[in-house]
Amino acid sequence: MTTTGDRFERAVAIMKRLRAPGGCPWDREQTFDTIKPFTLEETYEVIEAIDNRDWDELPGELGDLLLQILFYAQMAAEEGKFTIDEVVETLSNKLVNRHPHVFGTVEANTAAEVVRNWEMLKAQERAASGKHQAKEAANKSLLAGVSLGLPGLIEAGKISNKAAGVGFEWPKIEGLFEKLTEETVELREELKHFPGGEPTPPSQHGIASSTGEEALEDGLRARLEDEIGDLLFTVVNLARYVRVDPESALKRTNRKFRARFLAMEQTAEQQGRKLDGLSLEELEELWQQSKRVERDGK
């Protein structure tokens, strides 16, 4: 094997062999629906490797993600729907067609101009596609291109970005902070109807992994979801406003919390104690200590 094409063809052939009679029993049992969860999992593992700047791990994670594509294409070929050749050819054509400033005569000197051209070309492709005409006629919304299957934070970011593209936007960032205050006030108003008068930590009820939703009547639960959703959507808009990806920001905080919590556990273990036997004040002291160690380490 001397070329990228040779290596790619080998991977395609291996996937075909795994699905063929006499191949791998597990691979042969899979369907489009059973593979979907693995696709999402492998995508996040790629993101994790990038976040960690783990260049030794990233090639393997990218390979796992590529496997998902080969898997779908092989299953589709078996059902006579399409082949991996069509996947690659469609991608190549799309890249050429949507980069006329590289492969054609259109000029685009900034990233913003490239994005505008890209969106315009996508709209033209959809309009020209007879396959999608009925769908487009039924839903011509600017937001129609944002998949409902996206994770909430990513979907919110794409929706708000589309809306901002037509001028539906806060002219100043202060408006977003005012909106955060407004949504917080509305949430606190709904919390006045919480059973018992005020929410208490779910862990006090032995429900450490849930929100205690079985104690809420459906109407209140729906209203709380609305208000918390509004609050989160506003935070996503704030992140977009300051050019920060909200998903990456939350993942960063998750990793930070993991590191600090692990430091708490290790410190408690060194002292011969366990976290679940400590008071809130003692836990807070360990937390602050882990933050100091983290800060000093930096």
Short mmCIF file of the C-alpha atoms (twelve columns), coordinates in Angstrom:
data_MODEL
# 
_entry.id   MODEL 
# 
loop_
_atom_site.group_PDB 
_atom_site.id 
_atom_site.type_symbol 
_atom_site.label_atom_id 
_atom_site.label_alt_id 
_atom_site.label_comp_id 
_atom_site.label_asym_id 
_atom_site.label_seq_id 
_atom_site.Cartn_x 
_atom_site.Cartn_y 
_atom_site.Cartn_z 
_atom_site.pdbx_PDB_model_num 
ATOM 1   C CA . MET A 1   0.000   0.000   0.000   1 
ATOM 2   C CA . THR A 2   1.606   3.221   -1.193  1 
ATOM 3   C CA . THR A 3   -1.291  5.659   -1.520  1 
ATOM 4   C CA . THR A 4   -4.088  7.011   0.623   1 
ATOM 5   C CA . GLY A 5   -6.502  5.489   -1.881  1 
ATOM 6   C CA . ASP A 6   -5.004  2.028   -1.358  1 
ATOM 7   C CA . ARG A 7   -5.386  2.336   2.388   1 
ATOM 8   C CA . PHE A 8   -8.960  3.569   2.063   1 
ATOM 9   C CA . GLU A 9   -9.872  0.697   -0.270  1 
ATOM 10  C CA . ARG A 10  -8.424  -1.778  2.258   1 
ATOM 11  C CA . ALA A 11  -10.621 -0.333  5.010   1 
ATOM 12  C CA . VAL A 12  -13.687 -0.566  2.741   1 
ATOM 13  C CA . ALA A 13  -12.845 -4.184  1.888   1 
ATOM 14  C CA . ILE A 14  -12.394 -5.090  5.563   1 
ATOM 15  C CA . MET A 15  -15.798 -3.607  6.425   1 
ATOM 16  C CA . LYS A 16  -17.390 -5.540  3.568   1 
ATOM 17  C CA . ARG A 17  -15.771 -8.775  4.778   1 
ATOM 18  C CA . LEU A 18  -16.991 -8.234  8.337   1 
ATOM 19  C CA . ARG A 19  -20.575 -7.919  7.092   1 
ATOM 20  C CA . ALA A 20  -20.378 -10.820 4.632   1 
ATOM 21  C CA . PRO A 21  -21.533 -14.404 5.335   1 
ATOM 22  C CA . GLY A 22  -18.939 -15.987 7.577   1 
ATOM 23  C CA . GLY A 23  -17.868 -12.577 8.850   1 
ATOM 24  C CA . CYS A 24  -18.291 -11.145 12.346  1 
ATOM 25  C CA . PRO A 25  -21.618 -12.157 13.979  1 
ATOM 26  C CA . TRP A 26  -21.854 -8.839  15.846  1 
ATOM 27  C CA . ASP A 27  -21.160 -6.694  12.779  1 
ATOM 28  C CA . ARG A 28  -23.650 -8.688  10.713  1 
ATOM 29  C CA . GLU A 29  -26.423 -8.070  13.262  1 
ATOM 30  C CA . GLN A 30  -26.090 -4.295  13.259  1 
ATOM 31  C CA . THR A 31  -28.554 -1.900  11.620  1 
ATOM 32  C CA . PHE A 32  -28.601 1.834   10.966  1 
ATOM 33  C CA . ASP A 33  -30.448 2.383   14.233  1 
ATOM 34  C CA . THR A 34  -28.160 0.226   16.382  1 
ATOM 35  C CA . ILE A 35  -25.053 2.001   15.075  1 
ATOM 36  C CA . LYS A 36  -26.352 5.519   15.726  1 
ATOM 37  C CA . PRO A 37  -25.405 5.610   19.443  1 
ATOM 38  C CA . PHE A 38  -21.843 4.552   18.594  1 
ATOM 39  C CA . THR A 39  -21.590 7.340   16.028  1 
ATOM 40  C CA . LEU A 40  -22.466 9.925   18.651  1 
ATOM 41  C CA . GLU A 41  -20.092 8.357   21.175  1 
ATOM 42  C CA . GLU A 42  -17.187 8.258   18.709  1 
ATOM 43  C CA . THR A 43  -17.819 11.894  17.749  1 
ATOM 44  C CA . TYR A 44  -17.502 12.999  21.355  1 
ATOM 45  C CA . GLU A 45  -14.344 10.935  21.797  1 
ATOM 46  C CA . VAL A 46  -12.823 12.770  18.838  1 
ATOM 47  C CA . ILE A 47  -13.754 16.066  20.478  1 
ATOM 48  C CA . GLU A 48  -12.259 14.923  23.786  1 
ATOM 49  C CA . ALA A 49  -8.968  14.021  22.122  1 
ATOM 50  C CA . ILE A 50  -8.857  17.443  20.466  1 
ATOM 51  C CA . ASP A 51  -9.669  19.218  23.731  1 
ATOM 52  C CA . ASN A 52  -6.853  17.295  25.424  1 
ATOM 53  C CA . ARG A 53  -4.491  18.020  22.508  1 
ATOM 54  C CA . ASP A 54  -3.815  14.282  22.521  1 
ATOM 55  C CA . TRP A 55  -2.292  13.961  19.059  1 
ATOM 56  C CA . ASP A 56  -1.262  10.343  19.706  1 
ATOM 57  C CA . GLU A 57  -4.859  9.368   20.491  1 
ATOM 58  C CA . LEU A 58  -6.611  11.480  17.849  1 
ATOM 59  C CA . PRO A 59  -5.716  9.341   14.777  1 
ATOM 60  C CA . GLY A 60  -7.311  6.305   16.410  1 
ATOM 61  C CA . GLU A 61  -10.420 8.265   17.388  1 
ATOM 62  C CA . LEU A 62  -10.751 9.668   13.876  1 
ATOM 63  C CA . GLY A 63  -10.411 6.137   12.558  1 
ATOM 64  C CA . ASP A 64  -13.238 5.009   14.829  1 
ATOM 65  C CA . LEU A 65  -15.380 7.841   13.470  1 
ATOM 66  C CA . LEU A 66  -14.497 6.891   9.884   1 
ATOM 67  C CA . LEU A 67  -15.557 3.339   10.705  1 
ATOM 68  C CA . GLN A 68  -19.079 4.608   11.345  1 
ATOM 69  C CA . ILE A 69  -19.220 6.035   7.821   1 
ATOM 70  C CA . LEU A 70  -17.918 2.803   6.308   1 
ATOM 71  C CA . PHE A 71  -20.465 0.845   8.348   1 
ATOM 72  C CA . TYR A 72  -23.422 2.929   7.154   1 
ATOM 73  C CA . ALA A 73  -22.233 2.852   3.544   1 
ATOM 74  C CA . GLN A 74  -21.763 -0.932  3.574   1 
ATOM 75  C CA . MET A 75  -25.233 -1.517  5.025   1 
ATOM 76  C CA . ALA A 76  -26.698 0.848   2.436   1 
ATOM 77  C CA . ALA A 77  -24.869 -0.966  -0.372  1 
ATOM 78  C CA . GLU A 78  -26.283 -4.288  0.829   1 
ATOM 79  C CA . GLU A 79  -29.785 -2.800  0.628   1 
ATOM 80  C CA . GLY A 80  -29.152 -1.221  -2.774  1 
ATOM 81  C CA . LYS A 81  -29.515 2.338   -1.489  1 
ATOM 82  C CA . PHE A 82  -26.044 3.822   -2.146  1 
ATOM 83  C CA . THR A 83  -22.340 2.949   -1.948  1 
ATOM 84  C CA . ILE A 84  -19.240 4.424   -0.355  1 
ATOM 85  C CA . ASP A 85  -18.280 5.671   -3.823  1 
ATOM 86  C CA . GLU A 86  -21.392 7.847   -3.876  1 
ATOM 87  C CA . VAL A 87  -20.583 9.169   -0.407  1 
ATOM 88  C CA . VAL A 88  -17.078 10.235  -1.439  1 
ATOM 89  C CA . GLU A 89  -18.179 11.574  -4.828  1 
ATOM 90  C CA . THR A 90  -21.012 13.589  -3.271  1 
ATOM 91  C CA . LEU A 91  -18.602 15.066  -0.737  1 
ATOM 92  C CA . SER A 92  -16.040 16.000  -3.400  1 
ATOM 93  C CA . ASN A 93  -18.653 17.643  -5.600  1 
ATOM 94  C CA . LYS A 94  -20.093 19.535  -2.643  1 
ATOM 95  C CA . LEU A 95  -16.672 20.848  -1.620  1 
ATOM 96  C CA . VAL A 96  -15.957 22.084  -5.142  1 
ATOM 97  C CA . ASN A 97  -19.414 23.581  -5.677  1 
ATOM 98  C CA . ARG A 98  -19.456 25.380  -2.328  1 
ATOM 99  C CA . HIS A 99  -15.979 26.856  -2.757  1 
ATOM 100 C CA . PRO A 100 -16.333 28.838  -5.981  1 
ATOM 101 C CA . HIS A 101 -13.816 31.323  -4.554  1 
ATOM 102 C CA . VAL A 102 -11.223 28.510  -4.736  1 
ATOM 103 C CA . PHE A 103 -12.362 26.411  -7.698  1 
ATOM 104 C CA . GLY A 104 -14.213 29.134  -9.627  1 
ATOM 105 C CA . THR A 105 -14.236 32.860  -10.246 1 
ATOM 106 C CA . VAL A 106 -16.193 34.104  -7.217  1 
ATOM 107 C CA . GLU A 107 -14.284 36.348  -4.800  1 
ATOM 108 C CA . ALA A 108 -14.412 35.883  -1.033  1 
ATOM 109 C CA . ASN A 109 -11.717 37.653  0.928   1 
ATOM 110 C CA . THR A 110 -12.975 37.065  4.459   1 
ATOM 111 C CA . ALA A 111 -14.363 34.126  6.435   1 
ATOM 112 C CA . ALA A 112 -17.688 35.972  6.788   1 
ATOM 113 C CA . GLU A 113 -18.009 36.264  2.996   1 
ATOM 114 C CA . VAL A 114 -17.267 32.539  2.660   1 
ATOM 115 C CA . VAL A 115 -20.052 31.697  5.143   1 
ATOM 116 C CA . ARG A 116 -22.547 33.922  3.327   1 
ATOM 117 C CA . ASN A 117 -21.682 32.297  -0.009  1 
ATOM 118 C CA . TRP A 118 -21.915 28.839  1.581   1 
ATOM 119 C CA . GLU A 119 -25.425 29.494  2.950   1 
ATOM 120 C CA . MET A 120 -26.574 30.952  -0.370  1 
ATOM 121 C CA . LEU A 121 -25.267 27.951  -2.296  1 
ATOM 122 C CA . LYS A 122 -26.933 25.554  0.144   1 
ATOM 123 C CA . ALA A 123 -30.251 27.318  -0.406  1 
ATOM 124 C CA . GLN A 124 -29.801 27.137  -4.179  1 
ATOM 125 C CA . GLU A 125 -28.995 23.415  -3.981  1 
ATOM 126 C CA . ARG A 126 -32.128 22.738  -1.943  1 
ATOM 127 C CA . ALA A 127 -34.279 24.774  -4.324  1 
ATOM 128 C CA . ALA A 128 -32.869 22.909  -7.339  1 
ATOM 129 C CA . SER A 129 -33.362 19.478  -5.794  1 
ATOM 130 C CA . GLY A 130 -36.645 17.910  -6.871  1 
ATOM 131 C CA . LYS A 131 -36.228 15.411  -4.040  1 
ATOM 132 C CA . HIS A 132 -36.556 18.167  -1.448  1 
ATOM 133 C CA . GLN A 133 -39.054 20.461  -3.178  1 
ATOM 134 C CA . ALA A 134 -42.094 19.119  -1.332  1 
ATOM 135 C CA . LYS A 135 -40.321 19.396  2.009   1 
ATOM 136 C CA . GLU A 136 -39.105 22.903  1.225   1 
ATOM 137 C CA . ALA A 137 -42.575 23.986  0.158   1 
ATOM 138 C CA . ALA A 138 -43.952 22.784  3.471   1 
ATOM 139 C CA . ASN A 139 -41.224 24.427  5.505   1 
ATOM 140 C CA . LYS A 140 -39.419 27.424  4.100   1 
ATOM 141 C CA . SER A 141 -38.324 28.695  7.489   1 
ATOM 142 C CA . LEU A 142 -34.812 30.014  7.824   1 
ATOM 143 C CA . LEU A 143 -34.449 27.557  10.704  1 
ATOM 144 C CA . ALA A 144 -35.498 24.527  8.641   1 
ATOM 145 C CA . GLY A 145 -31.872 23.595  8.020   1 
ATOM 146 C CA . VAL A 146 -31.122 23.230  11.735  1 
ATOM 147 C CA . SER A 147 -31.522 19.548  12.627  1 
ATOM 148 C CA . LEU A 148 -33.924 18.670  15.442  1 
ATOM 149 C CA . GLY A 149 -31.601 15.780  16.308  1 
ATOM 150 C CA . LEU A 150 -28.772 18.004  17.523  1 
ATOM 151 C CA . PRO A 151 -27.875 18.212  21.227  1 
ATOM 152 C CA . GLY A 152 -29.762 21.079  22.864  1 
ATOM 153 C CA . LEU A 153 -26.830 23.465  23.318  1 
ATOM 154 C CA . ILE A 154 -25.651 23.028  19.733  1 
ATOM 155 C CA . GLU A 155 -29.180 23.385  18.327  1 
ATOM 156 C CA . ALA A 156 -29.749 26.556  20.379  1 
ATOM 157 C CA . GLY A 157 -26.487 28.032  19.105  1 
ATOM 158 C CA . LYS A 158 -27.367 27.347  15.473  1 
ATOM 159 C CA . ILE A 159 -30.913 28.674  15.873  1 
ATOM 160 C CA . SER A 160 -29.794 31.912  17.498  1 
ATOM 161 C CA . ASN A 161 -27.040 32.352  14.928  1 
ATOM 162 C CA . LYS A 162 -29.568 31.994  12.082  1 
ATOM 163 C CA . ALA A 163 -31.905 34.508  13.727  1 
ATOM 164 C CA . ALA A 164 -29.064 36.958  14.289  1 
ATOM 165 C CA . GLY A 165 -28.190 36.661  10.608  1 
ATOM 166 C CA . VAL A 166 -31.398 38.521  9.685   1 
ATOM 167 C CA . GLY A 167 -30.933 41.168  12.368  1 
ATOM 168 C CA . PHE A 168 -32.964 39.561  15.181  1 
ATOM 169 C CA . GLU A 169 -30.254 40.358  17.673  1 
ATOM 170 C CA . TRP A 170 -29.501 42.348  20.807  1 
ATOM 171 C CA . PRO A 171 -27.712 45.517  19.638  1 
ATOM 172 C CA . LYS A 172 -25.680 45.623  22.867  1 
ATOM 173 C CA . ILE A 173 -24.492 42.886  25.214  1 
ATOM 174 C CA . GLU A 174 -26.173 44.643  28.149  1 
ATOM 175 C CA . GLY A 175 -29.497 43.544  26.707  1 
ATOM 176 C CA . LEU A 176 -28.472 39.923  27.195  1 
ATOM 177 C CA . PHE A 177 -27.596 40.496  30.835  1 
ATOM 178 C CA . GLU A 178 -30.977 42.173  31.317  1 
ATOM 179 C CA . LYS A 179 -32.597 39.152  29.684  1 
ATOM 180 C CA . LEU A 180 -30.735 36.837  32.072  1 
ATOM 181 C CA . THR A 181 -32.094 38.820  35.009  1 
ATOM 182 C CA . GLU A 182 -35.608 38.728  33.550  1 
ATOM 183 C CA . GLU A 183 -35.519 34.970  33.014  1 
ATOM 184 C CA . THR A 184 -34.113 34.408  36.512  1 
ATOM 185 C CA . VAL A 185 -36.953 36.437  38.029  1 
ATOM 186 C CA . GLU A 186 -39.541 34.443  36.066  1 
ATOM 187 C CA . LEU A 187 -37.975 31.165  37.227  1 
ATOM 188 C CA . ARG A 188 -38.037 32.307  40.845  1 
ATOM 189 C CA . GLU A 189 -41.731 33.191  40.474  1 
ATOM 190 C CA . GLU A 190 -42.533 29.652  39.325  1 
ATOM 191 C CA . LEU A 191 -40.486 28.206  42.190  1 
ATOM 192 C CA . LYS A 192 -42.957 29.785  44.602  1 
ATOM 193 C CA . HIS A 193 -45.350 26.995  43.554  1 
ATOM 194 C CA . PHE A 194 -42.820 24.259  44.335  1 
ATOM 195 C CA . PRO A 195 -44.142 21.567  46.724  1 
ATOM 196 C CA . GLY A 196 -43.234 22.526  50.276  1 
ATOM 197 C CA . GLY A 197 -42.613 26.127  49.297  1 
ATOM 198 C CA . GLU A 198 -38.959 25.826  48.322  1 
ATOM 199 C CA . PRO A 199 -36.874 23.218  46.487  1 
ATOM 200 C CA . THR A 200 -34.426 21.229  48.554  1 
ATOM 201 C CA . PRO A 201 -31.414 19.287  47.214  1 
ATOM 202 C CA . PRO A 202 -32.566 15.984  45.628  1 
ATOM 203 C CA . SER A 203 -29.740 14.228  47.526  1 
ATOM 204 C CA . GLN A 204 -31.586 14.948  50.768  1 
ATOM 205 C CA . HIS A 205 -34.344 12.694  49.491  1 
ATOM 206 C CA . GLY A 206 -32.053 9.913   48.353  1 
ATOM 207 C CA . ILE A 207 -32.364 10.971  44.700  1 
ATOM 208 C CA . ALA A 208 -28.798 11.968  43.960  1 
ATOM 209 C CA . SER A 209 -29.078 11.316  40.231  1 
ATOM 210 C CA . SER A 210 -32.440 12.915  39.471  1 
ATOM 211 C CA . THR A 211 -34.327 16.134  39.994  1 
ATOM 212 C CA . GLY A 212 -37.036 14.629  42.145  1 
ATOM 213 C CA . GLU A 213 -39.495 15.147  39.303  1 
ATOM 214 C CA . GLU A 214 -41.917 12.548  40.659  1 
ATOM 215 C CA . ALA A 215 -42.880 15.133  43.300  1 
ATOM 216 C CA . LEU A 216 -43.992 17.687  40.672  1 
ATOM 217 C CA . GLU A 217 -47.347 17.883  38.972  1 
ATOM 218 C CA . ASP A 218 -47.130 17.999  35.187  1 
ATOM 219 C CA . GLY A 219 -48.154 21.642  34.818  1 
ATOM 220 C CA . LEU A 220 -45.480 22.904  37.198  1 
ATOM 221 C CA . ARG A 221 -42.825 20.655  35.682  1 
ATOM 222 C CA . ALA A 222 -43.629 21.996  32.205  1 
ATOM 223 C CA . ARG A 223 -43.479 25.609  33.419  1 
ATOM 224 C CA . LEU A 224 -40.147 25.018  35.156  1 
ATOM 225 C CA . GLU A 225 -38.761 23.382  32.013  1 
ATOM 226 C CA . ASP A 226 -39.896 26.436  30.036  1 
ATOM 227 C CA . GLU A 227 -38.220 28.887  32.393  1 
ATOM 228 C CA . ILE A 228 -34.980 26.935  32.773  1 
ATOM 229 C CA . GLY A 229 -34.939 26.419  29.005  1 
ATOM 230 C CA . ASP A 230 -35.352 30.174  28.475  1 
ATOM 231 C CA . LEU A 231 -32.492 30.806  30.900  1 
ATOM 232 C CA . LEU A 232 -30.211 28.326  29.109  1 
ATOM 233 C CA . PHE A 233 -31.134 29.720  25.678  1 
ATOM 234 C CA . THR A 234 -30.169 33.195  26.856  1 
ATOM 235 C CA . VAL A 235 -26.816 31.898  28.117  1 
ATOM 236 C CA . VAL A 236 -26.230 30.267  24.720  1 
ATOM 237 C CA . ASN A 237 -26.920 33.627  23.058  1 
ATOM 238 C CA . LEU A 238 -24.499 35.294  25.439  1 
ATOM 239 C CA . ALA A 239 -21.834 32.740  24.538  1 
ATOM 240 C CA . ARG A 240 -22.426 33.332  20.818  1 
ATOM 241 C CA . TYR A 241 -22.261 37.100  21.362  1 
ATOM 242 C CA . VAL A 242 -18.755 36.840  22.848  1 
ATOM 243 C CA . ARG A 243 -17.612 34.246  20.255  1 
ATOM 244 C CA . VAL A 244 -17.492 31.297  22.650  1 
ATOM 245 C CA . ASP A 245 -18.863 27.867  21.789  1 
ATOM 246 C CA . PRO A 246 -21.266 27.006  24.648  1 
ATOM 247 C CA . GLU A 247 -20.747 23.254  24.301  1 
ATOM 248 C CA . SER A 248 -16.972 23.656  24.556  1 
ATOM 249 C CA . ALA A 249 -17.376 26.057  27.465  1 
ATOM 250 C CA . LEU A 250 -19.557 23.610  29.384  1 
ATOM 251 C CA . LYS A 251 -17.211 20.710  28.621  1 
ATOM 252 C CA . ARG A 252 -14.320 22.830  29.893  1 
ATOM 253 C CA . THR A 253 -16.176 23.484  33.142  1 
ATOM 254 C CA . ASN A 254 -17.051 19.775  33.420  1 
ATOM 255 C CA . ARG A 255 -13.371 18.856  33.137  1 
ATOM 256 C CA . LYS A 256 -12.475 21.515  35.694  1 
ATOM 257 C CA . PHE A 257 -15.085 20.199  38.117  1 
ATOM 258 C CA . ARG A 258 -13.859 16.622  37.598  1 
ATOM 259 C CA . ALA A 259 -10.269 17.617  38.385  1 
ATOM 260 C CA . ARG A 260 -11.227 19.548  41.511  1 
ATOM 261 C CA . PHE A 261 -13.559 16.822  42.775  1 
ATOM 262 C CA . LEU A 262 -10.860 14.210  42.245  1 
ATOM 263 C CA . ALA A 263 -8.471  16.388  44.249  1 
ATOM 264 C CA . MET A 264 -11.050 16.530  47.051  1 
ATOM 265 C CA . GLU A 265 -11.360 12.745  47.057  1 
ATOM 266 C CA . GLN A 266 -7.594  12.267  47.103  1 
ATOM 267 C CA . THR A 267 -7.105  14.758  49.942  1 
ATOM 268 C CA . ALA A 268 -9.852  13.160  52.004  1 
ATOM 269 C CA . GLU A 269 -8.362  9.699   51.391  1 
ATOM 270 C CA . GLN A 270 -4.935  10.906  52.517  1 
ATOM 271 C CA . GLN A 271 -6.590  12.111  55.728  1 
ATOM 272 C CA . GLY A 272 -8.327  8.779   56.223  1 
ATOM 273 C CA . ARG A 273 -11.747 10.242  55.543  1 
ATOM 274 C CA . LYS A 274 -14.529 9.765   52.985  1 
ATOM 275 C CA . LEU A 275 -16.461 12.571  51.338  1 
ATOM 276 C CA . ASP A 276 -19.870 11.172  52.256  1 
ATOM 277 C CA . GLY A 277 -18.936 11.365  55.922  1 
ATOM 278 C CA . LEU A 278 -17.993 15.066  55.899  1 
ATOM 279 C CA . SER A 279 -20.104 18.096  56.699  1 
ATOM 280 C CA . LEU A 280 -20.925 20.685  54.032  1 
ATOM 281 C CA . GLU A 281 -18.430 23.065  55.645  1 
ATOM 282 C CA . GLU A 282 -15.678 20.428  55.487  1 
ATOM 283 C CA . LEU A 283 -16.520 19.646  51.848  1 
ATOM 284 C CA . GLU A 284 -16.402 23.347  50.996  1 
ATOM 285 C CA . GLU A 285 -12.977 23.636  52.617  1 
ATOM 286 C CA . LEU A 286 -11.690 20.720  50.538  1 
ATOM 287 C CA . TRP A 287 -13.169 22.353  47.420  1 
ATOM 288 C CA . GLN A 288 -11.453 25.661  48.127  1 
ATOM 289 C CA . GLN A 289 -8.215  23.805  48.832  1 
ATOM 290 C CA . SER A 290 -8.415  22.028  45.461  1 
ATOM 291 C CA . LYS A 291 -8.970  25.397  43.776  1 
ATOM 292 C CA . ARG A 292 -5.914  26.855  45.496  1 
ATOM 293 C CA . VAL A 293 -3.769  23.911  44.438  1 
ATOM 294 C CA . GLU A 294 -5.051  24.268  40.869  1 
ATOM 295 C CA . ARG A 295 -4.334  27.999  40.863  1 
ATOM 296 C CA . ASP A 296 -0.857  27.584  42.325  1 
ATOM 297 C CA . GLY A 297 -0.109  24.827  39.823  1 
ATOM 298 C CA . LYS A 298 -0.873  27.198  36.974  1 
# 
